[in-house]
Amino acid sequence: MIRNIFLAGLISAILFSCNNETAHNTYFNLTDYFNGQMKELYAQKMKLDKTVETADKSDLYSTDSPDWMRELQLFYNSDISSNSLTNKYQVDSSYFKYDTLSRLKIIYSAKDSSSFTKQLELDFDSVSHQVLYLQIHTHSKNFYTETNTQLEYIPLKEIAIVISQHTLFGEDETTKMRGLIVKGEKYFQ
């Protein structure tokens, strides 16, 4: 009898503790990743040469001391590693090899159509586990505007951003930005 009470208490304790555990998100953490990239960008004193294009003009900018937090803000805003997003993404992975380079590709796709970050795609070197390429698709919509954004990042080399916006009044606007991350000489004069 005492043994049965003990077993019932033990089972109850196990069930109770399992129900109170918070789910931990194991998705790739963009915030931590870009915090590391920013430290490296500042440590290496990297510069940014970028082109910004709209429908009617194209501008070139060269910055010797960029505000990397501002330049990478859209990437930070796309982070899916919050515990509230656990189980909100389907995760697919594949391994492929080019000549001497082996890559691991991981794609996180939103299960819910209301998710801001629709897809996060990462290419890793399968030996060093370093990120080689990162691409993000986001979507937001309110009463006045619908915005689609594509973000691309090649570590310590390039940033590309395309923002397409459609307004309630039928106006479409696309802005493209391509930034080359450089050390030393500027590409644009």
PDB file of N, CA and C in Angstrom, residues 28-43 68-69 72-73 75-76 79 81 153 156:
ATOM      1  N   PHE A  28      17.610  28.915 -35.227  1.00  0.00           N
ATOM      2  CA  PHE A  28      18.819  29.726 -35.355  1.00  0.00           C
ATOM      3  C   PHE A  28      18.557  31.111 -34.777  1.00  0.00           C
ATOM      4  N   ASN A  29      19.467  31.603 -33.958  1.00  0.00           N
ATOM      5  CA  ASN A  29      19.297  32.875 -33.267  1.00  0.00           C
ATOM      6  C   ASN A  29      19.989  33.992 -34.063  1.00  0.00           C
ATOM      7  N   LEU A  30      19.189  34.753 -34.808  1.00  0.00           N
ATOM      8  CA  LEU A  30      19.732  35.847 -35.619  1.00  0.00           C
ATOM      9  C   LEU A  30      20.319  36.955 -34.757  1.00  0.00           C
ATOM     10  N   THR A  31      19.703  37.217 -33.604  1.00  0.00           N
ATOM     11  CA  THR A  31      20.195  38.286 -32.729  1.00  0.00           C
ATOM     12  C   THR A  31      21.614  37.973 -32.265  1.00  0.00           C
ATOM     13  N   ASP A  32      21.828  36.779 -31.753  1.00  0.00           N
ATOM     14  CA  ASP A  32      23.176  36.397 -31.315  1.00  0.00           C
ATOM     15  C   ASP A  32      24.149  36.399 -32.489  1.00  0.00           C
ATOM     16  N   TYR A  33      23.702  35.875 -33.620  1.00  0.00           N
ATOM     17  CA  TYR A  33      24.576  35.811 -34.796  1.00  0.00           C
ATOM     18  C   TYR A  33      25.011  37.214 -35.223  1.00  0.00           C
ATOM     19  N   PHE A  34      24.057  38.149 -35.356  1.00  0.00           N
ATOM     20  CA  PHE A  34      24.412  39.486 -35.828  1.00  0.00           C
ATOM     21  C   PHE A  34      25.124  40.307 -34.751  1.00  0.00           C
ATOM     22  N   ASN A  35      24.925  40.001 -33.473  1.00  0.00           N
ATOM     23  CA  ASN A  35      25.752  40.638 -32.441  1.00  0.00           C
ATOM     24  C   ASN A  35      27.215  40.258 -32.654  1.00  0.00           C
ATOM     25  N   GLY A  36      27.471  38.984 -32.957  1.00  0.00           N
ATOM     26  CA  GLY A  36      28.833  38.533 -33.254  1.00  0.00           C
ATOM     27  C   GLY A  36      29.387  39.169 -34.518  1.00  0.00           C
ATOM     28  N   GLN A  37      28.539  39.274 -35.550  1.00  0.00           N
ATOM     29  CA  GLN A  37      28.980  39.905 -36.799  1.00  0.00           C
ATOM     30  C   GLN A  37      29.317  41.375 -36.575  1.00  0.00           C
ATOM     31  N   MET A  38      28.493  42.074 -35.784  1.00  0.00           N
ATOM     32  CA  MET A  38      28.759  43.494 -35.511  1.00  0.00           C
ATOM     33  C   MET A  38      30.088  43.672 -34.788  1.00  0.00           C
ATOM     34  N   LYS A  39      30.370  42.826 -33.812  1.00  0.00           N
ATOM     35  CA  LYS A  39      31.666  42.912 -33.114  1.00  0.00           C
ATOM     36  C   LYS A  39      32.812  42.762 -34.105  1.00  0.00           C
ATOM     37  N   GLU A  40      32.667  41.817 -35.017  1.00  0.00           N
ATOM     38  CA  GLU A  40      33.706  41.577 -36.022  1.00  0.00           C
ATOM     39  C   GLU A  40      33.811  42.758 -36.996  1.00  0.00           C
ATOM     40  N   LEU A  41      32.677  43.301 -37.420  1.00  0.00           N
ATOM     41  CA  LEU A  41      32.681  44.440 -38.348  1.00  0.00           C
ATOM     42  C   LEU A  41      33.359  45.658 -37.722  1.00  0.00           C
ATOM     43  N   TYR A  42      33.053  45.918 -36.451  1.00  0.00           N
ATOM     44  CA  TYR A  42      33.695  47.045 -35.764  1.00  0.00           C
ATOM     45  C   TYR A  42      35.167  46.757 -35.494  1.00  0.00           C
ATOM     46  N   ALA A  43      35.497  45.535 -35.082  1.00  0.00           N
ATOM     47  CA  ALA A  43      36.888  45.183 -34.776  1.00  0.00           C
ATOM     48  C   ALA A  43      37.781  45.310 -36.012  1.00  0.00           C
ATOM     49  N   TRP A  68      26.456  49.928 -37.777  1.00  0.00           N
ATOM     50  CA  TRP A  68      26.093  48.565 -38.165  1.00  0.00           C
ATOM     51  C   TRP A  68      24.764  48.132 -37.573  1.00  0.00           C
ATOM     52  N   MET A  69      24.406  48.631 -36.410  1.00  0.00           N
ATOM     53  CA  MET A  69      23.094  48.277 -35.838  1.00  0.00           C
ATOM     54  C   MET A  69      21.989  48.769 -36.761  1.00  0.00           C
ATOM     55  N   LEU A  72      21.919  46.712 -40.070  1.00  0.00           N
ATOM     56  CA  LEU A  72      21.479  45.322 -39.921  1.00  0.00           C
ATOM     57  C   LEU A  72      20.138  45.190 -39.202  1.00  0.00           C
ATOM     58  N   GLN A  73      19.479  46.300 -38.925  1.00  0.00           N
ATOM     59  CA  GLN A  73      18.248  46.283 -38.124  1.00  0.00           C
ATOM     60  C   GLN A  73      17.158  45.365 -38.697  1.00  0.00           C
ATOM     61  N   PHE A  75      17.516  42.657 -40.265  1.00  0.00           N
ATOM     62  CA  PHE A  75      17.887  41.275 -39.952  1.00  0.00           C
ATOM     63  C   PHE A  75      17.522  40.951 -38.501  1.00  0.00           C
ATOM     64  N   TYR A  76      17.827  41.873 -37.601  1.00  0.00           N
ATOM     65  CA  TYR A  76      17.460  41.687 -36.194  1.00  0.00           C
ATOM     66  C   TYR A  76      15.945  41.532 -36.041  1.00  0.00           C
ATOM     67  N   ASP A  79      14.313  37.932 -36.468  1.00  0.00           N
ATOM     68  CA  ASP A  79      14.725  36.814 -35.621  1.00  0.00           C
ATOM     69  C   ASP A  79      13.532  35.932 -35.256  1.00  0.00           C
ATOM     70  N   SER A  81      13.983  33.221 -33.026  1.00  0.00           N
ATOM     71  CA  SER A  81      14.432  32.386 -31.915  1.00  0.00           C
ATOM     72  C   SER A  81      13.684  32.626 -30.610  1.00  0.00           C
ATOM     73  N   TYR A 153      22.516  38.161 -46.812  1.00  0.00           N
ATOM     74  CA  TYR A 153      23.751  38.527 -46.136  1.00  0.00           C
ATOM     75  C   TYR A 153      24.814  37.479 -46.425  1.00  0.00           C
ATOM     76  N   LEU A 156      30.461  39.336 -43.611  1.00  0.00           N
ATOM     77  CA  LEU A 156      31.572  40.278 -43.736  1.00  0.00           C
ATOM     78  C   LEU A 156      31.898  40.640 -45.185  1.00  0.00           C
TER      79      LEU A 156
END
